[in-house]
Every structure is written in structure tokens, then in C-alpha cells.
Short mmCIF file of C-alpha atoms in Angstrom, two decimals:
data_model
loop_
_atom_site.label_atom_id
_atom_site.label_comp_id
_atom_site.label_asym_id
_atom_site.label_seq_id
_atom_site.Cartn_x
_atom_site.Cartn_y
_atom_site.Cartn_z
CA MET A 1431 14.45 -6.73 22.92
CA ILE A 1432 12.96 -6.77 19.44
CA GLY A 1433 10.83 -9.84 18.88
CA ILE A 1434 10.73 -11.42 15.43
CA VAL A 1435 7.82 -13.84 15.08
CA ASP A 1436 9.19 -17.13 13.75
CA ILE A 1437 6.42 -19.08 12.12
CA GLY A 1438 8.79 -21.44 10.37
CA LEU A 1439 9.44 -21.58 6.69
CA CYS A 1440 10.98 -18.30 5.58
CA ASN A 1441 14.20 -16.30 5.52
CA LEU A 1442 14.30 -14.49 8.87
CA ARG A 1443 18.03 -13.95 8.78
CA SER A 1444 17.79 -10.68 6.83
CA VAL A 1445 15.31 -9.18 9.30
CA GLU A 1446 17.45 -10.33 12.20
CA LYS A 1447 20.64 -8.90 10.65
CA ALA A 1448 18.91 -5.62 9.76
CA VAL A 1449 17.71 -5.14 13.36
CA TYR A 1450 21.12 -6.14 14.71
CA SER A 1451 22.93 -3.76 12.32
CA ARG A 1452 20.93 -0.82 13.73
CA GLY A 1453 21.77 -1.67 17.32
CA GLY A 1454 18.60 -3.64 18.14
CA ASP A 1455 18.64 -6.86 20.13
CA PRO A 1456 16.69 -9.36 18.00
CA VAL A 1457 15.06 -12.42 19.53
CA PHE A 1458 12.93 -15.03 17.75
CA VAL A 1459 9.41 -15.50 19.07
CA LYS A 1460 8.22 -19.09 18.66
CA GLY A 1461 5.72 -19.21 21.49
CA ALA A 1462 3.90 -16.93 23.95
CA GLY A 1463 6.67 -17.33 26.55
CA ASP A 1464 9.19 -15.66 24.20
CA LEU A 1465 7.18 -12.40 24.28
CA LYS A 1466 7.99 -11.74 27.95
CA ASP A 1467 10.84 -9.21 27.51
CA VAL A 1468 9.91 -8.03 24.03
CA GLU A 1469 9.35 -4.27 23.64
CA LYS A 1470 8.54 -4.27 19.94
CA LEU A 1471 7.38 -7.00 17.65
CA ILE A 1472 8.14 -7.64 13.99
CA LEU A 1473 5.85 -9.97 12.07
CA PRO A 1474 7.78 -10.92 8.92
CA GLY A 1475 7.10 -13.56 6.34
CA VAL A 1476 6.48 -14.59 2.80
CA GLY A 1477 4.24 -17.34 1.51
CA SER A 1478 0.71 -18.40 2.21
CA PHE A 1479 -1.75 -16.51 4.44
CA ARG A 1480 -3.57 -19.66 5.44
CA ALA A 1481 -0.42 -21.64 6.30
CA ALA A 1482 0.95 -18.72 8.32
CA MET A 1483 -2.26 -18.29 10.32
CA GLU A 1484 -2.32 -22.03 11.04
CA ARG A 1485 1.21 -21.80 12.38
CA ILE A 1486 0.34 -18.79 14.54
CA HIS A 1487 -2.54 -20.77 16.05
CA ASP A 1488 -0.42 -23.93 16.44
CA ALA A 1489 2.25 -21.91 18.26
CA GLY A 1490 -0.41 -20.53 20.61
CA LEU A 1491 0.48 -17.01 19.47
CA TYR A 1492 -2.88 -15.72 18.21
CA ASP A 1493 -4.18 -14.15 21.42
CA PRO A 1494 -0.71 -13.20 22.77
CA ILE A 1495 0.11 -11.23 19.57
CA ARG A 1496 -3.26 -9.44 19.76
CA ALA A 1497 -2.71 -8.62 23.42
CA PHE A 1498 0.82 -7.38 22.66
CA ALA A 1499 -0.45 -5.17 19.83
CA ALA A 1500 -2.95 -3.52 22.15
CA LYS A 1501 -0.06 -2.02 24.13
CA LYS A 1502 3.20 -2.03 22.14
CA PRO A 1503 4.47 -1.35 18.59
CA VAL A 1504 4.06 -4.03 15.95
CA LEU A 1505 5.54 -3.99 12.43
CA GLY A 1506 4.13 -6.40 9.85
CA ILE A 1507 6.29 -6.97 6.78
CA CYS A 1508 4.98 -8.40 3.48
CA LEU A 1509 2.86 -11.42 4.45
CA GLY A 1510 3.14 -10.04 7.99
CA MET A 1511 1.24 -6.92 6.87
CA GLN A 1512 -1.44 -9.08 5.28
CA LEU A 1513 -1.81 -11.14 8.48
CA LEU A 1514 -2.74 -7.89 10.28
CA GLY A 1515 -5.96 -7.92 8.25
CA GLY A 1516 -9.23 -9.47 9.27
CA TRP A 1517 -9.69 -11.95 6.45
CA GLY A 1518 -7.55 -13.67 3.80
CA ASP A 1519 -9.22 -14.88 0.59
CA GLU A 1520 -6.50 -17.36 -0.32
CA GLY A 1521 -7.22 -21.08 -0.06
CA GLY A 1522 -10.89 -20.82 0.76
CA GLY A 1523 -10.64 -18.00 3.28
CA THR A 1524 -8.97 -17.65 6.67
CA LYS A 1525 -9.44 -15.29 9.59
CA GLY A 1526 -6.47 -12.97 10.21
CA LEU A 1527 -5.17 -11.16 13.30
CA ASP A 1528 -7.70 -8.36 12.67
CA LEU A 1529 -5.41 -5.61 13.97
CA VAL A 1530 -6.01 -3.53 10.83
CA PRO A 1531 -9.51 -4.49 9.67
CA GLY A 1532 -9.65 -5.39 6.01
CA LYS A 1533 -9.49 -8.17 3.44
CA VAL A 1534 -6.49 -9.74 1.74
CA THR A 1535 -7.12 -10.41 -1.95
CA ARG A 1536 -5.09 -11.37 -5.00
CA LEU A 1537 -3.46 -8.64 -7.10
CA GLU A 1538 -5.31 -8.19 -10.40
CA PRO A 1539 -3.00 -5.83 -12.28
CA GLY A 1540 -4.57 -6.41 -15.70
CA ALA A 1541 -3.15 -7.12 -19.12
CA GLY A 1542 0.60 -7.19 -19.58
CA LEU A 1543 1.50 -6.86 -15.90
CA ARG A 1544 2.95 -9.78 -14.06
CA VAL A 1545 2.03 -11.51 -10.80
CA PRO A 1546 3.88 -12.05 -8.49
CA HIS A 1547 4.68 -8.33 -8.33
CA ILE A 1548 8.46 -8.65 -8.02
CA GLY A 1549 10.87 -5.75 -7.95
CA TRP A 1550 11.38 -2.14 -6.94
CA ASN A 1551 8.36 0.13 -6.97
CA THR A 1552 7.44 3.58 -5.70
CA VAL A 1553 5.68 4.06 -2.36
CA GLU A 1554 3.65 7.26 -2.20
CA LEU A 1555 2.86 8.21 1.39
CA THR A 1556 -0.63 9.55 2.06
CA ARG A 1557 0.52 11.22 5.28
CA PRO A 1558 3.77 11.67 7.22
CA HIS A 1559 4.78 8.89 9.61
CA ALA A 1560 7.60 8.45 12.13
CA LEU A 1561 8.83 5.29 10.35
CA PHE A 1562 9.43 7.23 7.12
CA GLU A 1563 11.14 10.19 8.72
CA GLY A 1564 14.25 11.27 6.81
CA ILE A 1565 13.19 9.47 3.64
CA LYS A 1566 12.39 11.63 0.63
CA PRO A 1567 8.95 11.27 -0.99
CA ASN A 1568 8.26 8.66 -3.66
CA ARG A 1569 11.25 6.40 -3.10
CA ASP A 1570 11.38 2.82 -4.37
CA PHE A 1571 11.24 -0.25 -2.16
CA TYR A 1572 11.54 -3.97 -2.89
CA PHE A 1573 8.27 -5.87 -3.32
CA VAL A 1574 7.61 -9.54 -3.84
CA HIS A 1575 3.99 -10.65 -3.41
CA SER A 1576 0.82 -11.83 -5.15
CA PHE A 1577 -1.75 -10.69 -2.56
CA HIS A 1578 -2.46 -7.37 -0.87
CA LEU A 1579 -4.41 -6.00 2.09
CA VAL A 1580 -7.41 -3.78 1.39
CA PRO A 1581 -8.08 -1.88 4.64
CA ALA A 1582 -11.73 -1.39 5.57
CA ASP A 1583 -11.04 2.04 7.07
CA PRO A 1584 -9.41 4.52 4.62
CA ALA A 1585 -7.89 6.27 7.64
CA ASP A 1586 -5.55 3.27 8.09
CA VAL A 1587 -3.92 3.79 4.68
CA LEU A 1588 -0.34 5.05 4.94
CA GLY A 1589 1.07 4.47 1.47
CA ARG A 1590 0.06 3.50 -2.06
CA THR A 1591 1.81 1.86 -5.00
CA VAL A 1592 0.87 1.47 -8.65
CA HIS A 1593 0.95 -1.95 -10.34
CA GLY A 1594 -1.86 -1.69 -12.86
CA PRO A 1595 -4.40 -0.27 -10.41
CA THR A 1596 -3.15 1.41 -7.25
CA PHE A 1597 -2.93 -0.82 -4.18
CA VAL A 1598 -2.27 -0.08 -0.52
CA SER A 1599 1.42 -0.76 0.17
CA ALA A 1600 1.57 0.56 3.76
CA VAL A 1601 -0.93 0.82 6.62
CA ALA A 1602 -0.75 2.36 10.08
CA ARG A 1603 -3.34 2.09 12.82
CA GLY A 1604 -2.17 3.36 16.21
CA HIS A 1605 1.10 1.64 16.94
CA VAL A 1606 0.51 -1.13 14.42
CA VAL A 1607 2.24 -0.60 11.07
CA GLY A 1608 2.19 -2.85 8.02
CA LEU A 1609 4.51 -2.64 5.01
CA GLN A 1610 3.86 -4.71 1.90
CA PHE A 1611 7.47 -4.23 0.73
CA HIS A 1612 10.57 -5.58 2.43
CA PRO A 1613 12.49 -2.86 4.31
CA GLU A 1614 15.16 -5.42 5.19
CA LYS A 1615 15.71 -5.93 1.42
CA SER A 1616 15.44 -2.28 0.40
CA GLN A 1617 19.00 -1.18 1.09
CA ALA A 1618 19.67 2.22 2.73
CA ASN A 1619 16.08 3.56 2.85
CA GLY A 1620 14.73 0.24 4.06
CA ILE A 1621 17.29 0.04 6.84
CA LYS A 1622 16.32 3.61 7.79
CA ILE A 1623 12.75 2.39 8.36
CA ILE A 1624 14.00 -0.46 10.57
CA SER A 1625 16.09 2.07 12.45
CA SER A 1626 13.10 4.39 12.92
CA PHE A 1627 10.99 1.48 14.16
CA LEU A 1628 13.63 0.75 16.82
CA GLU A 1629 13.45 4.38 17.98
CA TRP A 1630 9.68 4.76 17.61
CA ASP A 1631 7.57 5.26 20.74
CA GLY A 1632 4.48 3.92 18.98
CA MET B 1317 5.29 1.61 -11.70
CA LEU B 1318 7.58 -1.38 -11.43
CA LYS B 1319 11.18 -0.54 -12.29
CA ARG B 1320 13.59 -2.46 -14.53
CA ARG B 1321 16.29 -4.30 -12.61
CA ILE B 1322 20.04 -4.78 -13.07
CA ILE B 1323 21.35 -7.92 -11.44
CA PRO B 1324 25.07 -8.64 -11.09
CA VAL B 1325 25.66 -12.40 -11.38
CA GLN B 1326 28.50 -13.90 -9.40
CA LEU B 1327 29.82 -17.30 -10.43
CA LEU B 1328 31.66 -19.39 -7.90
CA VAL B 1329 34.27 -22.13 -7.91
CA ASN B 1330 35.78 -23.27 -4.60
CA GLY B 1331 34.23 -20.27 -2.86
CA ARG B 1332 35.99 -17.82 -5.19
CA LEU B 1333 34.40 -15.49 -7.71
CA VAL B 1334 35.22 -16.56 -11.29
CA LYS B 1335 34.24 -15.56 -14.81
CA PRO B 1336 34.03 -18.09 -17.63
CA THR B 1337 33.38 -17.70 -21.35
CA ARG B 1338 30.64 -19.84 -22.96
CA PHE B 1339 30.44 -21.82 -19.70
CA ASP B 1340 34.17 -22.70 -19.92
CA THR B 1341 37.75 -21.51 -19.17
CA TRP B 1342 37.15 -19.38 -16.12
CA ARG B 1343 39.43 -16.93 -14.38
CA ASP B 1344 39.52 -15.77 -10.77
CA VAL B 1345 38.02 -12.32 -10.26
CA GLY B 1346 37.84 -11.94 -6.49
CA ASP B 1347 36.15 -12.54 -3.16
CA PRO B 1348 32.35 -12.78 -3.37
CA VAL B 1349 31.50 -11.30 0.04
CA LYS B 1350 33.64 -8.20 -0.59
CA SER B 1351 32.29 -7.71 -4.11
CA SER B 1352 28.72 -8.10 -2.80
CA LYS B 1353 29.26 -5.39 -0.23
CA VAL B 1354 30.44 -3.12 -3.05
CA TYR B 1355 27.40 -4.02 -5.18
CA ASN B 1356 25.18 -3.18 -2.21
CA ASP B 1357 26.80 0.25 -1.97
CA GLN B 1358 26.38 0.70 -5.72
CA THR B 1359 22.63 0.00 -5.27
CA ALA B 1360 22.50 -3.07 -7.49
CA ASP B 1361 18.87 -4.26 -7.52
CA GLU B 1362 19.57 -7.80 -6.38
CA LEU B 1363 22.33 -10.39 -6.50
CA VAL B 1364 22.51 -13.86 -8.02
CA PHE B 1365 25.17 -16.39 -6.99
CA LEU B 1366 25.72 -19.57 -9.01
CA ASN B 1367 28.07 -22.35 -7.98
CA ILE B 1368 29.49 -23.66 -11.26
CA GLU B 1369 31.84 -26.32 -9.90
CA ARG B 1370 31.80 -29.51 -11.97
CA GLY B 1371 31.31 -32.86 -10.30
CA GLY B 1372 30.48 -33.68 -6.68
CA ARG B 1373 28.75 -30.32 -6.24
CA THR B 1374 27.07 -29.70 -2.87
CA ILE B 1375 25.27 -26.68 -1.47
CA GLU B 1376 27.84 -26.19 1.32
CA PRO B 1377 29.84 -23.43 -0.44
CA LEU B 1378 26.61 -21.50 -1.13
CA LEU B 1379 25.50 -21.92 2.46
CA THR B 1380 28.76 -20.51 3.80
CA LEU B 1381 28.62 -17.67 1.29
CA ILE B 1382 25.00 -16.66 1.93
CA GLN B 1383 25.62 -16.39 5.64
CA GLY B 1384 28.48 -13.96 5.02
CA VAL B 1385 26.68 -11.97 2.34
CA SER B 1386 23.41 -11.60 4.28
CA GLU B 1387 25.30 -9.76 7.01
CA VAL B 1388 26.46 -6.99 4.69
CA CYS B 1389 23.80 -6.91 1.95
CA PHE B 1390 20.23 -5.76 2.55
CA MET B 1391 18.88 -6.65 -0.84
CA PRO B 1392 17.34 -9.72 -2.49
CA LEU B 1393 19.78 -12.63 -2.69
CA SER B 1394 19.41 -15.62 -4.99
CA VAL B 1395 21.58 -18.74 -4.98
CA GLY B 1396 21.84 -21.73 -7.26
CA GLY B 1397 24.04 -24.46 -8.65
CA GLY B 1398 23.68 -27.95 -7.21
CA VAL B 1399 20.33 -27.32 -5.51
CA ARG B 1400 18.64 -30.71 -5.98
CA THR B 1401 16.32 -31.44 -3.11
CA PHE B 1402 13.68 -29.77 -0.99
CA GLU B 1403 16.10 -30.00 1.94
CA ASP B 1404 18.82 -28.15 -0.06
CA ALA B 1405 16.41 -25.28 -0.80
CA LYS B 1406 15.17 -25.17 2.78
CA ARG B 1407 18.68 -24.94 4.23
CA LEU B 1408 19.63 -22.14 1.83
CA ILE B 1409 16.45 -20.11 2.44
CA LEU B 1410 16.63 -20.47 6.21
CA GLY B 1411 20.35 -19.62 5.90
CA GLY B 1412 19.63 -16.22 4.35
CA ALA B 1413 18.71 -16.73 0.69
CA ASP B 1414 15.51 -15.17 -0.64
CA LYS B 1415 15.32 -17.26 -3.78
CA VAL B 1416 16.84 -20.48 -5.03
CA VAL B 1417 17.83 -20.86 -8.67
CA LEU B 1418 16.91 -24.26 -10.10
CA ASN B 1419 17.97 -25.60 -13.49
CA GLU B 1420 18.28 -29.37 -13.71
CA ALA B 1421 15.53 -29.94 -11.14
CA CYS B 1422 13.04 -28.30 -13.51
CA TYR B 1423 13.72 -31.07 -16.08
CA ARG B 1424 14.32 -33.99 -13.72
CA SER B 1425 12.14 -33.42 -10.66
CA PRO B 1426 9.19 -31.04 -11.16
CA ALA B 1427 7.66 -32.42 -7.95
CA VAL B 1428 10.61 -31.08 -5.93
CA VAL B 1429 10.25 -27.67 -7.59
CA LYS B 1430 6.54 -27.69 -6.76
CA ALA B 1431 7.21 -28.67 -3.15
CA ILE B 1432 9.70 -25.81 -2.73
CA SER B 1433 7.22 -23.36 -4.27
CA ASP B 1434 4.36 -24.61 -2.08
CA ALA B 1435 6.41 -24.27 1.10
CA PHE B 1436 8.26 -20.99 0.45
CA GLY B 1437 6.14 -19.33 -2.22
CA ALA B 1438 6.58 -18.98 -5.98
CA GLN B 1439 8.66 -15.83 -5.49
CA ALA B 1440 11.37 -18.00 -3.89
CA VAL B 1441 11.90 -20.07 -7.04
CA ILE B 1442 13.85 -18.90 -10.12
CA ALA B 1443 14.06 -21.33 -13.01
CA SER B 1444 17.35 -20.95 -14.82
CA VAL B 1445 17.02 -21.97 -18.46
CA ASP B 1446 20.26 -22.34 -20.44
CA VAL B 1447 20.00 -22.48 -24.23
CA ARG B 1448 22.26 -22.74 -27.25
CA GLY B 1449 21.31 -21.57 -30.72
CA ALA B 1450 19.95 -18.45 -32.38
CA ASP B 1451 17.23 -17.08 -34.66
CA GLY B 1452 14.24 -18.95 -33.34
CA LYS B 1453 16.10 -22.26 -32.94
CA TRP B 1454 17.12 -22.68 -29.34
CA ALA B 1455 17.84 -25.95 -27.55
CA CYS B 1456 17.73 -26.35 -23.77
CA PHE B 1457 20.80 -27.56 -21.91
CA SER B 1458 21.44 -28.66 -18.33
CA ASP B 1459 24.49 -29.75 -16.34
CA CYS B 1460 26.43 -26.50 -16.90
CA GLY B 1461 25.65 -26.56 -20.62
CA ARG B 1462 26.88 -30.11 -21.16
CA ALA B 1463 23.66 -32.09 -21.55
CA GLU B 1464 21.08 -31.27 -24.21
CA GLU B 1465 17.50 -31.74 -23.03
CA PRO B 1466 14.94 -33.36 -25.34
CA VAL B 1467 12.20 -30.84 -24.45
CA THR B 1468 11.63 -27.76 -26.64
CA LEU B 1469 12.16 -24.31 -25.13
CA ASP B 1470 8.46 -23.44 -25.49
CA ALA B 1471 7.29 -26.67 -23.87
CA HIS B 1472 9.77 -26.21 -21.03
CA LEU B 1473 8.64 -22.61 -20.42
CA ALA B 1474 5.01 -23.73 -20.38
CA GLY B 1475 5.81 -26.38 -17.78
CA LEU B 1476 7.56 -23.95 -15.42
CA GLU B 1477 4.43 -22.06 -14.42
CA ALA B 1478 2.66 -25.29 -13.49
CA MET B 1479 5.66 -26.21 -11.31
CA GLY B 1480 5.14 -23.03 -9.29
CA VAL B 1481 8.20 -21.18 -10.57
CA GLY B 1482 8.09 -17.42 -9.85
CA GLU B 1483 10.70 -16.07 -12.27
CA VAL B 1484 12.64 -17.24 -15.31
CA MET B 1485 16.31 -16.49 -15.90
CA ILE B 1486 17.14 -17.16 -19.55
CA THR B 1487 20.80 -17.55 -20.48
CA SER B 1488 22.28 -17.75 -23.96
CA ILE B 1489 25.28 -20.07 -23.60
CA ASP B 1490 26.60 -18.92 -26.98
CA ARG B 1491 26.70 -15.32 -25.79
CA GLU B 1492 27.81 -15.97 -22.18
CA GLY B 1493 31.11 -14.26 -21.36
CA THR B 1494 31.58 -13.04 -24.96
CA MET B 1495 30.52 -9.46 -24.17
CA THR B 1496 28.94 -9.22 -27.65
CA GLY B 1497 25.43 -8.30 -26.49
CA TYR B 1498 22.27 -10.04 -25.30
CA ASP B 1499 20.39 -12.34 -27.67
CA VAL B 1500 17.50 -9.88 -28.09
CA ALA B 1501 15.48 -12.29 -30.25
CA LEU B 1502 15.73 -14.89 -27.49
CA LEU B 1503 14.56 -12.43 -24.82
CA ASN B 1504 11.62 -11.41 -26.99
CA HIS B 1505 10.76 -15.03 -27.63
CA VAL B 1506 10.77 -15.91 -23.93
CA THR B 1507 8.90 -12.82 -22.67
CA THR B 1508 6.05 -13.50 -25.09
CA ARG B 1509 5.82 -17.18 -24.13
CA THR B 1510 5.70 -16.90 -20.36
CA ALA B 1511 3.61 -14.75 -18.06
CA LEU B 1512 6.38 -14.93 -15.45
CA PRO B 1513 8.91 -12.14 -14.89
CA VAL B 1514 11.98 -12.71 -17.09
CA ILE B 1515 15.64 -12.07 -16.29
CA GLY B 1516 17.80 -11.91 -19.42
CA HIS B 1517 21.39 -13.13 -19.15
CA GLY B 1518 24.41 -13.80 -21.34
CA GLY B 1519 26.52 -11.55 -23.51
CA CYS B 1520 26.40 -8.14 -21.92
CA GLY B 1521 29.60 -6.22 -22.60
CA THR B 1522 28.58 -2.55 -22.62
CA TYR B 1523 25.82 -0.32 -21.28
CA GLU B 1524 24.60 -0.04 -24.87
CA HIS B 1525 23.88 -3.78 -24.83
CA MET B 1526 21.66 -3.21 -21.80
CA LYS B 1527 19.94 -0.34 -23.54
CA GLU B 1528 19.29 -2.50 -26.61
CA ALA B 1529 17.80 -5.28 -24.45
CA PHE B 1530 15.74 -3.01 -22.17
CA LEU B 1531 14.32 -0.94 -25.04
CA GLY B 1532 13.95 -3.86 -27.46
CA THR B 1533 12.33 -6.41 -25.14
CA ARG B 1534 9.94 -6.67 -22.20
CA ALA B 1535 12.57 -8.31 -19.98
CA ASP B 1536 11.94 -7.31 -16.37
CA ALA B 1537 15.59 -7.54 -15.45
CA LEU B 1538 19.00 -7.95 -17.04
CA ALA B 1539 21.75 -9.95 -15.41
CA CYS B 1540 25.41 -9.62 -16.19
CA ALA B 1541 28.78 -10.62 -14.85
CA SER B 1542 31.64 -9.78 -17.23
CA LEU B 1543 30.69 -6.11 -17.60
CA PHE B 1544 30.97 -5.53 -13.85
CA ASN B 1545 33.85 -7.98 -13.30
CA PHE B 1546 36.16 -6.27 -15.76
CA GLY B 1547 36.83 -2.56 -16.16
CA ASP B 1548 35.48 0.46 -14.37
CA ASN B 1549 31.82 -0.45 -14.78
CA ASN B 1550 29.20 -0.76 -12.08
CA PRO B 1551 25.41 -0.67 -11.58
CA LEU B 1552 25.41 3.04 -10.65
CA ARG B 1553 27.11 4.05 -13.88
CA ALA B 1554 24.96 1.66 -15.90
CA LYS B 1555 21.80 3.28 -14.57
CA ALA B 1556 23.12 6.80 -15.07
CA HIS B 1557 23.77 5.92 -18.70
CA LEU B 1558 20.46 4.13 -19.29
CA ALA B 1559 18.38 6.83 -17.58
CA ASN B 1560 19.28 9.08 -20.54
CA SER B 1561 17.20 6.75 -22.69
CA GLY B 1562 14.18 7.02 -20.42
CA ILE B 1563 14.57 3.58 -18.80
CA ALA B 1564 13.15 3.75 -15.27
CA PHE B 1565 15.11 2.36 -12.34
CA LYS B 1566 14.48 2.51 -8.63
CA VAL B 1567 14.87 5.89 -6.92
CA VAL B 1568 16.85 5.66 -3.68
#
């Protein structure tokens, strides 16, 4: 089964339908008990870093997610990628899951560029990865966010995107992957990534 | 670099896809779930659905629709028309919508708009601003273009950011459904008065109208209905045409 962490207020239906459409068996994870039969975990989400971390703690999922990630594949999407980081600046600062060490800070694209960064933008891979297999270089994916994860270890960077300055739009550390864009909203290429995650051995 | 977006707008009455002119006299143009599947295959950049029923409007038709559409479309989906309360927005977002489109609520209940933005994020809130007029004199209207609002366009735009809105969709009622071209002056006015991403809407009848609006303004996205509802036009062809003018769209 493919676990989708449900920390409340966001649209999980698209992730669920995307997994289902590629032959996966999606199940929502609301507490540690739901992780029992899960082989792979997706950490989706939009919204506030602080609120999301509070919900993870309230659901008693902080340690179970970290323990899961030590053994099995985890995919963080959008806010889910940011939660993989060690620290979120937003709202006075909050500790993250610390699976991909780094800090989450606000996008500062500079004059004339808008925040939130909403729309289709190019992801340039810094190295090949199983999740991007079969996808041509420099394709566009759908972004919608105001914050981004700055990994502490450059070796964790998987992809970059330009919005004013370049920011890290994908990370991979062992079998933990984070994508700042929404594969479940990125049509054919996005669904290909979901499909590759289902097949991935981690 | 962020790409420009083309957004097919689908207007709904009784669960059917319709197309009006100047917010009036609509005709039936098909089934919204089927057309959305086609738009997905034609790599439209996102979809907007607006329920334009008059009187006694609820969110139920949108809720039914979004559940069907989210099974066949893996792209951003926005819904609006009759979204009044926090609970309305919550049900739609949990039901499969990525963004809710709010119009009247932005005039009447800024606190509700703020609450939706705080809970789901600014990116989940599009403010739809309908105006009549031209040449620097635009008046805001709500209630499907029937009620003039006392606030000026500039003051309203300024208020939207404070409410936590993430995007502005600006519609020229005078151009809507006429297929005579976007109100380029209006789009320029709005993009210089808000820091939010702007979706231009109303009047598109040819790919040349899109070219004029993309090259002549800083609009992030252009929305249209008539162009794609009638004739052999679609987002793929639109982009193929516009790419000749150096306008950058997503590469898939």
C-alpha cells in the first residue's frame, strides 16, 4: 500500500487519484497505526510549515515518519518537501522532520517577479534519478509556493529552477525524495514521476 | 523562468457547460467532465469552473463536478460561483479543488476570505473581479454583473492582498463573450496596481487576441471560453501559434 500522510486541510484527492490511476493502492495515514502495511509514503501538502508540523506532532506521527524514512521510500511534495528539512523560518521558526538537513526560507525573487511562485516552470536535474526516468531534460512542472528548502548538503540537490535567483526544486537523499512542484498536477510527466515512485526500490 | 498560462474557463448552469455573452443569453456547449478530459489531453495549463446560475445558488453542482473532473484531470483545478463561507471553500478543496474563486465575498466578507487563505494558503484563493467600462474608467460589479459596487477598482485591488488573496482574475464584462479581444488597457492597469499574479479574461476570439494581450501586458495568464467552445480551436493550437511570437509556454 502507498501511504498518503493526511494532516488535514488540503486537497489530497489529486494525489490519491494519481496513485490509483497508476495501479497503486492509496491509503490515508492519519496516525502511526495506519503505517503498518505501508510500503511507500507520500507526504503531500500546501500551506503553512508551522501548522503542518503541529499537526504531525498532534497525530503522533513525528517519530513514526522518521523511523519509516530510515527504511522505506518517502516522497515529499510541495510543503511535504519543505517538511523534510530541519528548520522552517515561517511564523517564528519551527523544527522540521530533518530527513534532508536544511532550512526553509521565503522566496525572494526580486523586482518584478511575483510571490507566490504560481505556474509552470522548468526543472533542471543536476543528476539522473530513477523518479525522472523517461522524462526528457528541462521539462516544465506545476509550482505553487512561497517558501523553499535550502539543503545544507549540496549532494542532496536533485533539481533546480529559476524564479529570479535559482532555487532548489528537487532533493534526494537515499530513499527520501522531495519535489517542490506538484507531480499530481503536472499532467503526463508528473504522472510518470508518480508511476516511477510506485516502481522505485528506493 | 515562469511560463505564461492559457486557462480554459468553463461556465456552468444546471451542471451543463454553457457560454453567455456579456454575462447574459447563454447557450449549451456540452458536458464539463468530457470537455475537461479533452483539455487535459490538449495540455491546457489549468482549468477554471464557474457556476453562473442565478438565484438559490449552492456549491453542490461544483462539488459533484470537481469529484468527476479530478479523476481524469491531473492539472490545477479552480472552482467558483456561490462560494460564500469558509465551510463552502473547505468542502470544495477537500473534494478535489486546488483553488476557490471568490467574487462577492471579497466585497462583503473579507474576514471569510482571510480565514480561507489562512487555512489553505494564499495560493488557494483567486479573487475574481468583474468590471464594466473602458479607458481608465472601470467600475466593479458583483452578483453576475448585476450589482455595481461602490469601491473603486484600485481600492478593491489594494484590499485583496491584505485579505490573503493569491491571484486576481480580472474580467471585462463588456468584452465577455463578444470575441472582440481582451481589454488590454484594463490588463495593464491591473498588473501595475497589484503585486499578485493576474489572469486576464473576457473578449478573446482569436489567437491574435492572446498574442496582443501576452505581448502588450504583464498578465501571467489568459483565460478564455468562447474561443475554445466554438470552432476548431484548442490550447495546443493556441500555443503553437503564439510560440512563433516568442511567448514561452510550458514544455511537456
